[in-house]
XYZ file of C-alpha atoms in Angstrom:
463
model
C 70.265 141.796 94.042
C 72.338 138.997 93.095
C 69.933 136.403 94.156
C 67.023 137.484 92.655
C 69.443 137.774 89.233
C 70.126 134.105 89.901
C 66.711 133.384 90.101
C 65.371 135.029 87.391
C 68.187 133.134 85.239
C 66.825 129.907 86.687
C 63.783 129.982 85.737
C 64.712 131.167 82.319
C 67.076 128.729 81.542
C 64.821 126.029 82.649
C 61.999 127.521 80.450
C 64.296 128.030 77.615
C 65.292 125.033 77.267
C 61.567 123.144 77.425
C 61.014 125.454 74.721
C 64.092 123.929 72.412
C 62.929 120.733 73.655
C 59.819 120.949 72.434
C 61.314 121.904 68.784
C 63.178 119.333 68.664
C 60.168 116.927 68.269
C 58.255 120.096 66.110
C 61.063 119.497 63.077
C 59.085 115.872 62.596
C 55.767 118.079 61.560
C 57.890 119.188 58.245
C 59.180 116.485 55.967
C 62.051 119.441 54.466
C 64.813 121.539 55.662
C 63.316 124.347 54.305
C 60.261 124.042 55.770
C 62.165 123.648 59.353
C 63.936 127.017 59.117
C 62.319 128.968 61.535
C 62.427 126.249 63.631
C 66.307 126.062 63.908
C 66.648 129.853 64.418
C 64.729 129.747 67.082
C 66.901 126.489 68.580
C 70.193 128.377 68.007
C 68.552 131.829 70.217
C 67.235 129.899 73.115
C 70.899 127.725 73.066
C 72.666 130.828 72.927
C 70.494 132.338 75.792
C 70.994 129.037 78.164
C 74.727 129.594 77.845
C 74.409 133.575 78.842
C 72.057 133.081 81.684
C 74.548 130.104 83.160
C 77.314 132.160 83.260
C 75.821 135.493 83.944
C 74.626 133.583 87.324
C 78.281 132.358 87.760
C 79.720 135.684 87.177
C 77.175 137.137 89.704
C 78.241 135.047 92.396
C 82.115 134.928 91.683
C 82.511 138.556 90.208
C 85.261 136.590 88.699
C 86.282 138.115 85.113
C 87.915 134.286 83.807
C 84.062 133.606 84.092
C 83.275 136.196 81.322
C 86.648 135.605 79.358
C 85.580 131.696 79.576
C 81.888 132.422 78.332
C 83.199 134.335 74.784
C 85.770 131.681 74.095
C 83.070 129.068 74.435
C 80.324 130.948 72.752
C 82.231 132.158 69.966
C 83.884 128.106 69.477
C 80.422 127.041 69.621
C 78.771 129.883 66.955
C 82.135 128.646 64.485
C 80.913 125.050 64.711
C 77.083 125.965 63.903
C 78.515 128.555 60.927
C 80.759 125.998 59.732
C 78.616 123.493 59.086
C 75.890 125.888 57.386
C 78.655 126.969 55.383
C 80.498 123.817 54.347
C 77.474 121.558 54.294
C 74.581 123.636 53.396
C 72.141 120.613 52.905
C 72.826 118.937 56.219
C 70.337 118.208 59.037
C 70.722 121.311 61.102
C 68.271 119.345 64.068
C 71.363 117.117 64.130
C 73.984 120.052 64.092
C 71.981 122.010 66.972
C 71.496 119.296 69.555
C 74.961 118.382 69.333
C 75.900 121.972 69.543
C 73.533 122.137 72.729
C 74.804 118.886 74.392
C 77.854 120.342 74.054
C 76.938 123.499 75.547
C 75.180 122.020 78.577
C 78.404 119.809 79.212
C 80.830 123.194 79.073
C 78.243 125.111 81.298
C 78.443 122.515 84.186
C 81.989 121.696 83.496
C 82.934 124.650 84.041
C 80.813 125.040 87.321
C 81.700 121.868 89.188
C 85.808 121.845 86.921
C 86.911 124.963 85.750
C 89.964 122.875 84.504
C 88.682 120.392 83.212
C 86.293 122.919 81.218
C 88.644 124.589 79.756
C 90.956 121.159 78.048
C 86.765 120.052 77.559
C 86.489 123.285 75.520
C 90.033 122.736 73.439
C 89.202 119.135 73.178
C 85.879 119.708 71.281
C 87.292 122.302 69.336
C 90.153 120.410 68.119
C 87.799 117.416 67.374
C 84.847 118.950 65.853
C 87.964 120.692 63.440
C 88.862 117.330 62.396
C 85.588 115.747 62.460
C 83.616 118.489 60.194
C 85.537 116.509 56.807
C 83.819 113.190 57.817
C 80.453 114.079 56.232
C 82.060 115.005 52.379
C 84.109 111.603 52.923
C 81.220 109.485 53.961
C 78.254 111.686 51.496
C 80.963 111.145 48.437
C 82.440 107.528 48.939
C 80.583 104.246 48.740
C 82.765 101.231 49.095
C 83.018 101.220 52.597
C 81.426 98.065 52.411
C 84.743 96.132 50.907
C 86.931 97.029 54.215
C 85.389 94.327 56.060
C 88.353 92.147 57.485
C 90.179 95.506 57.847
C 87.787 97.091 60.480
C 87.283 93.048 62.317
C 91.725 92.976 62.299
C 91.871 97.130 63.757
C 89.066 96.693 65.784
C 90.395 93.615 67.370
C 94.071 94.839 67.832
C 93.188 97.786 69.537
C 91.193 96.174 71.922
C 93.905 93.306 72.160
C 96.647 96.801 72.832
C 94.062 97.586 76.003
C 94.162 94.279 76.957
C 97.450 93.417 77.121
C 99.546 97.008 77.904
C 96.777 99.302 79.701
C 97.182 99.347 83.481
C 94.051 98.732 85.695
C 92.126 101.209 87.019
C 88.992 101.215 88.859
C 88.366 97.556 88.649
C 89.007 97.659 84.624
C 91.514 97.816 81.641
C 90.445 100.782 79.622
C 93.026 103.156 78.488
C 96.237 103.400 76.914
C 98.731 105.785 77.359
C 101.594 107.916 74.974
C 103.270 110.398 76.446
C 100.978 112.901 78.269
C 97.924 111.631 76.041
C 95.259 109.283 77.388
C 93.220 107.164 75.230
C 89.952 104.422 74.803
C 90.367 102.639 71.948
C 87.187 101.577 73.219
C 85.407 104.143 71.936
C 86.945 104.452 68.845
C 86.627 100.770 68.089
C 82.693 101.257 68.686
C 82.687 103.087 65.181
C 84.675 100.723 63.339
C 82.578 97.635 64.755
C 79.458 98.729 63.584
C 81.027 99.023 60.338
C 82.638 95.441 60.316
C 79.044 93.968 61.277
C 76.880 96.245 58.646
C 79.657 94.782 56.455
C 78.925 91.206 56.552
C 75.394 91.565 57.257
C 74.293 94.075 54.430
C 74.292 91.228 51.548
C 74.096 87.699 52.780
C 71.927 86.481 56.064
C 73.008 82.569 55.338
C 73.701 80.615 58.509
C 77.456 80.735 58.013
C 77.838 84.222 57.364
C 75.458 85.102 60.751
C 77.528 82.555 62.744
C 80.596 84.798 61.026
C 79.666 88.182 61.924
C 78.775 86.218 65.482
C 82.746 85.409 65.888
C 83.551 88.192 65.406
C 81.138 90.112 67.746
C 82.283 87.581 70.414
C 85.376 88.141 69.867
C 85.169 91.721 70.424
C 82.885 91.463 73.666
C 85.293 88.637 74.715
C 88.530 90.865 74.605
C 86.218 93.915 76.155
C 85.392 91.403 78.845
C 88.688 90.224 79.753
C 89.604 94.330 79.980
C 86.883 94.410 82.511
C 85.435 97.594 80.433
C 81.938 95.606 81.106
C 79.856 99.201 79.987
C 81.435 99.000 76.724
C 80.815 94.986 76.520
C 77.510 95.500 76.601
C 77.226 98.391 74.252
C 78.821 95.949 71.450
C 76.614 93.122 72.614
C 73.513 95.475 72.155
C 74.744 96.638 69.304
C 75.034 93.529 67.318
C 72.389 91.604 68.076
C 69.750 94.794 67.060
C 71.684 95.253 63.938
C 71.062 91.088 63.583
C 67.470 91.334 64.174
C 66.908 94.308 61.770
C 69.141 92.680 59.065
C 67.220 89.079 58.868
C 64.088 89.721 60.157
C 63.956 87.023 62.604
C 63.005 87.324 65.995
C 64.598 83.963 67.162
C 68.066 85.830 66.779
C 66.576 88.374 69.349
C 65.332 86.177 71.773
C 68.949 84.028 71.772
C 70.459 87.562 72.124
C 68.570 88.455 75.301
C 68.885 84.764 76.780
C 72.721 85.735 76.209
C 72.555 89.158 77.663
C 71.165 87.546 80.955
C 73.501 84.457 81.024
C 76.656 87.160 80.563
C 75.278 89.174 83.388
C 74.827 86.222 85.835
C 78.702 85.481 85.022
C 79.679 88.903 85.118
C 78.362 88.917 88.643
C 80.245 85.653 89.740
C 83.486 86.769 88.070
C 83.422 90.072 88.667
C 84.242 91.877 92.353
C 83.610 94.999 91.090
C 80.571 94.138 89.324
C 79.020 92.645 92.626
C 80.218 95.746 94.532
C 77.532 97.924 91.741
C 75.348 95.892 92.715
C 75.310 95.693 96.076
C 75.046 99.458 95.892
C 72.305 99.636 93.200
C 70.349 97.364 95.725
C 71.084 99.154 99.184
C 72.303 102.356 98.119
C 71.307 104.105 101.737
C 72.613 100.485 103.867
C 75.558 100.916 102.300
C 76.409 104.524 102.178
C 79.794 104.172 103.834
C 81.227 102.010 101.882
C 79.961 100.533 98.289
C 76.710 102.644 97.861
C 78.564 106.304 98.966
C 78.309 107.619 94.857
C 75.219 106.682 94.361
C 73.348 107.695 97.304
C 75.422 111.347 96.768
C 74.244 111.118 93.308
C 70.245 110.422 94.874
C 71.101 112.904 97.298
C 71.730 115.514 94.554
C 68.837 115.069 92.410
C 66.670 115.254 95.283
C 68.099 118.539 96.891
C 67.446 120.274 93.351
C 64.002 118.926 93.046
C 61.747 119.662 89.950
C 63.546 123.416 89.273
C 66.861 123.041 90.762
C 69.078 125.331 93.124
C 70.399 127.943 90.692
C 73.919 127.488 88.893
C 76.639 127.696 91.784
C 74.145 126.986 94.643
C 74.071 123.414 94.651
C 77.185 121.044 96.600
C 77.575 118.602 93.178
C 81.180 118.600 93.989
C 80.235 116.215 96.856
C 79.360 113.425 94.263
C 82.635 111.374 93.292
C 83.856 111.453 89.756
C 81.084 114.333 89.194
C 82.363 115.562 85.974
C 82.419 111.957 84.080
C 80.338 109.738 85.175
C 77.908 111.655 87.240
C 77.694 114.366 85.462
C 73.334 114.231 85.001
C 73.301 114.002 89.037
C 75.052 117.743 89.082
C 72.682 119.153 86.227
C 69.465 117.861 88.438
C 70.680 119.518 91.315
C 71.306 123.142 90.308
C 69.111 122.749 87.008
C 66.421 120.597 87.934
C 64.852 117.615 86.981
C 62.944 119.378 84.385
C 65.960 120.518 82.948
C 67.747 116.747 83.537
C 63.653 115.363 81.329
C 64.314 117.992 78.552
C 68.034 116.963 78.461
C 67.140 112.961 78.118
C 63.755 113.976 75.385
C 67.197 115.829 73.264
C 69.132 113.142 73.502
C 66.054 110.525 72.122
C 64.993 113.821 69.344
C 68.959 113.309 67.661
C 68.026 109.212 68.318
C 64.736 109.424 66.322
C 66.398 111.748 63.756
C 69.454 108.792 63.198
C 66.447 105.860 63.047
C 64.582 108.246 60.628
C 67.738 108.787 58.455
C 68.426 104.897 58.450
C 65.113 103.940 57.339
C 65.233 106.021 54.441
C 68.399 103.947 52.859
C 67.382 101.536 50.372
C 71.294 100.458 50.607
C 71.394 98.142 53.781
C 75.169 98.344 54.299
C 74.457 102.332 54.681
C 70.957 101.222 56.618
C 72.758 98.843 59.377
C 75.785 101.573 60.045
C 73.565 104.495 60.275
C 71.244 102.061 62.680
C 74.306 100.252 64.459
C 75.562 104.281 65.202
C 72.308 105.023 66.142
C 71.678 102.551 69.019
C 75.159 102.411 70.164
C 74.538 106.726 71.045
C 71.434 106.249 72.805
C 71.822 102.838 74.582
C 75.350 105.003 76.444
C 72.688 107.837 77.313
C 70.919 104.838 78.614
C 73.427 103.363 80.790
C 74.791 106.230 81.872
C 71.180 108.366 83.004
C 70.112 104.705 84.501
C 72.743 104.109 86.474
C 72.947 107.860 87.966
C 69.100 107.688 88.834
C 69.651 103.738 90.611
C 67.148 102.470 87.482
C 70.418 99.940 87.411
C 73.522 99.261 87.908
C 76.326 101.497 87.151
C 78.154 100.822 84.200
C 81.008 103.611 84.055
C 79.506 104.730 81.050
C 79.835 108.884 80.508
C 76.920 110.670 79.065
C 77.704 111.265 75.072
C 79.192 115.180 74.442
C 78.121 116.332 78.367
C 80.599 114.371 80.532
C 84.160 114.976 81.062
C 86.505 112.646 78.542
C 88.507 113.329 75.638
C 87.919 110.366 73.793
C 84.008 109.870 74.387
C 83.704 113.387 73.355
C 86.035 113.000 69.894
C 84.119 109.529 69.287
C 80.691 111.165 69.622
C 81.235 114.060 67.588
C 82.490 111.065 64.885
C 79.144 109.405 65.206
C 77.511 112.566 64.509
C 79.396 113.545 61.806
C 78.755 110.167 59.943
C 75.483 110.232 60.631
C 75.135 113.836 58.923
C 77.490 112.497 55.716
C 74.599 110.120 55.168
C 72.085 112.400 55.345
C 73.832 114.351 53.078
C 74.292 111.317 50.585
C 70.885 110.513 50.762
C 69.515 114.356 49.669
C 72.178 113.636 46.552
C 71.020 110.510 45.909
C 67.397 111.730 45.709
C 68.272 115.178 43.654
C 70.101 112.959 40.551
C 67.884 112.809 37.316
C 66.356 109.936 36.066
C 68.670 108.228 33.551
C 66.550 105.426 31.418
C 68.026 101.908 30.569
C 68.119 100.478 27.058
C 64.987 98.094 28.763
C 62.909 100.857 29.642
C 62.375 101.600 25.700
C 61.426 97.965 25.120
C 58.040 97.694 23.152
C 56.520 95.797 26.126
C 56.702 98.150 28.478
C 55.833 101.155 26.542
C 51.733 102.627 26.774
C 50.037 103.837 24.300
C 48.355 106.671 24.978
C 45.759 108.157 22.631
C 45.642 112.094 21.918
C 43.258 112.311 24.669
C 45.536 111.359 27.208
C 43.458 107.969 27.716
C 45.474 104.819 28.972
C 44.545 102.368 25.737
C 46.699 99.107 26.587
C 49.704 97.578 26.395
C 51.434 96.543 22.917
C-alpha cells in the first residue's frame, strides 16, 4: 500500500508541477494583473499540492510524526509569505511572488529529505529573511535617488570583499566567508546587490570614454579582490554582470566582444594559477577516469540523474545522500534522481519564467539608472542558475555556485530573496508611475502647439 501511495504522489507531483510550469509562461498572454488572476490561483493550488504529496510520501515511508509537524510549519511560513505580500503590496507581480514561493518550496521539500537539519535552520532562515526583506519593495517603489550613492556602494562593496580577503580562512580551495560568533557569512553575495547598483550608477547618465574606463576600475577592482579570495564562481558572476550591463548601456558591441576576449584570457589564467581550478577541470573532462579521486562528485552527481531517469525514483527512494555537498551545491543532482528530469526541465523553464519577468520589468523603465539595476539583478539571478545547473549536469566546469532559493546557504538564500524583493519594488514603482495624472507645463498652452479644431471635430491646422 505504501508504494503504490508513493507512486501515485510521483506522478502527481511531476504532473503538477508541468502544469505550474506551463503558467508561468501563460501570464505573458495577458499584459495586466487582473487579467492573470486565475492564473495565479491556480499556481498557488498546484504549489501547495507539490508540498503535500512530498511529504505525504515521506511520512509514508518514515511513519515519522516530525515529518507532519515539519510539513505545517513550512506550509503555513510559506501561505504567510504569499498573504503578506497580497496584503502589503496589493499591486505587485504575483508571477514573481509565486515562483519564489515555489523555489523555495522545492528547496525545503528536498532539504528536508536528503538534511532534516539543515531543513529546518533553511526553513527559519527564509522566514527570518523574507520578514526583513518584504519592506524592500515600499523603500525601493517610494525612493528615487539611489542613483547619488555611487562612491558609497564602490567603498562598501570593496571593503567587504577586502574583509574576505584579508580575515576569512580558506576553505575548499577559496576565501569566502567570514565569521562572528556562531554566524557565517558571504559578503559575496551581498556585495552582488550593491555592485550592480555602483555600475547602473555611473553608467545610467554618461557613456564618455572616461566614465566607461571608470565604472571599468571599479569592476576590476571588484573581480580582482574576488580573484585573489579564490571565490572564482562569484568572479565571474561580477564579470558577466558588468560587461552586459556595458553593452546594454552604450549600445556598442565592441565593449562585448573585449568583454568575452577577457572572459577567455581570465579563464586561461585561472587555469594556470589556480590548483583547484585545474582539478574542476580535470574532472569536467574525465569525470568516469577519474572517479577516485578529482571526478568522484561529479560522476555521483551523473550517476544520480541517470538512476532517476525522465520520472524519477519517488521522494525517499533515491541514494542522493551519496553525492558530496548534496544539499548546496548539488542540490539539482538529488531533485533529478527522486523527481526526475522532467521535474529538474520544469524547475530550470521557472527559473528562466521569473528571468523573462525581471528583463520584461527592465525594459519598461524609461529611467536607465532603474533600467541597468533591474537588468544587472536580472542577469546576475539567472547566470548563478546557470553555473550552478551546468556544472551539476558536466555542461562545464563546476563553479561552487548554489542554485538561487533551492540550495542549502543562509546567505545565498537572504541575498536572493533581496533581489526579488527589489525587483518587485520596481515593479511596483513603475504601476505608480504609470497611474499619476497628466499635469500640463506652462509650454504645453503655447499658441504653437495648440490645434484648432472646428465644431466638427475636423483637424484645421496649426496657428
Amino acid at each position: 500500500m505504501e508504494s503504490i501511495l508513493i507512486e501515485i504522489c510521483r506522478y502527481l507531483i511531476i504532473i503538477f508541477m508541468s502544469v505550474y510550469t506551463i503558467q508561468c509562461f501563460s501570464v505573458f498572454r495577458y499584459s495586466t494583473e487582473y487579467e492573470r488572476k486565475g492564473i495565479y490561483f491556480r499556481q498557488n493550488y498546484f504549489m501547495v499540492m507539490i508540498h503535500f504529496m512530498a511529504f505525504l510520501s515521506l511520512f509514508a515511508q518514515n511513519g515519522d510524526v516530525k515529518y507532519l509537524k515539519t510539513y505545517v510549519m513550512q506550509q503555513l511560513g510559506i501561505l504567510a509569505i504569499l498573504i503578506a505580500y497580497r496584503v502589503i503590496y496589493p499591486r505587485a507581480n504575483r508571477l514573481i511572488i509565486n515562483n519564489m514561493c515555489m523555489l523555495i518550496t522545492i528547496g525545503l521539500i528536498i532539504l528536508t529529505r536528503v538534511a532534516y537539519d539543515k531543513a529546518i535552520r533553511q526553513f527559519y532562515i527564509v522566514m527570518g529573511s523574507a520578514t526583513v526583506t518584504i519592506i524592500i519593495p515600499f523603500i525601493i517603489s517610494r525612493i528615487r535617488f539611489f542613483e547619488k550613492f555611487k562612491w558609497a556602494y564602490v567603498i562598501v562593496g570593496l571593503a567587504a570583499l577586502g574583509a574576505v580577503l584579508m580575515f576569512s580562512t580558506v576553505i575548499n580551495g577559496s576565501k569566502i566567508n567570514i565569521n562572528i560568533a556562531s554566524y557565517t557569512f558571504q559578503p559575496s553575495e551581498f556585495v552582488k546587490i550593491i555592485f550592480v547598483f555602483a555600475i547602473a550608477s555611473m553608467l545610467a547618465r554618461s557613456h564618455r570614454l572616461g566614465d566607461i574606463l571608470l565604472s571599468a576600475a571599479v569592476a576590476a577592482a571588484h573581480v580582482i579582490l574576488l580573484v585573489l579570495s579564490r571565490d572564482l564562481g562569484s568572479a565571474i558572476i561580477f564579470f558577466v554582470v558588468y560587461f552586459t550591463m556595458l553593452f546594454v548601456a552604450t549600445r556598442n558591441a565592441i565593449y562585448y566582444c573585449i568583454g568575452l576576449l577577457a572572459l577567455a584570457g581570465g579563464s586561461v589564467a585561472g587555469y594556470r594559477l589556480f590548483s583547484h581550478v585545474r582539478v574542476r577541470v580535470t574532472a569536467f573532462l574525465d569525470p568516469i577516469g577519474t572517479i577516485t579521486n578529482e571526478g568522484y562528485q561529479i560522476a555521483q552527481s551523473l550517476f544520480a540523474i541517470g538512476t532517476g531517469g525522465w520520472l524519477g525514483m519517488g521522494i525517499g527512494q533515491g541514494a542522493p545522500n551519496n553525492i558530496p555537498v548534496v544539499a548546496a551545491d548539488f542540490v539539482f543532482a538529488a531533485i533529478c534522481e527522486e523527481l526526475g528530469v522532467v521535474f529538474g526541465m520544469c524547475l530550470v523553464l521557472l527559473c528562466l519564467s521569473c528571468f523573462v519577468m525581471f528583463m520584461n520589468i527592465a525594459m519598461k523603465f524609461e529611467d536607465p539608472f532603474f533600467k541597468l539595476v533591474a537588468l544587472g539583478l536580472a542577469v546576475a539571478y539567472i547566470f548563478q542558475v546557470f553555473l550552478t545547473i551546468g556544472g551539476v549536469t558536466k555542461f562545464i566546469p563546476l563553479t561552487g555556485v548554489t542554485l538561487p532559493l533551492v540550495s542549502y546557504g543562509g546567505t545565498s538564500v537572504a541575498v536572493t530573496l533581496c533581489i526579488f524583493a527589489v525587483i518587485q519594488g520596481l515593479y511596483i514603482a513603475k504601476g505608480r508611475d504609470n497611474r499619476r495624472p497628466y499635469v500640463p507645463s506652462p509650454d504645453d498652452f503655447r499658441t504653437e502647439n495648440l490645434n484648432i479644431v472646428d465644431l466638427d471635430g475636423e483637424l484645421n491646422g496649426y496657428v
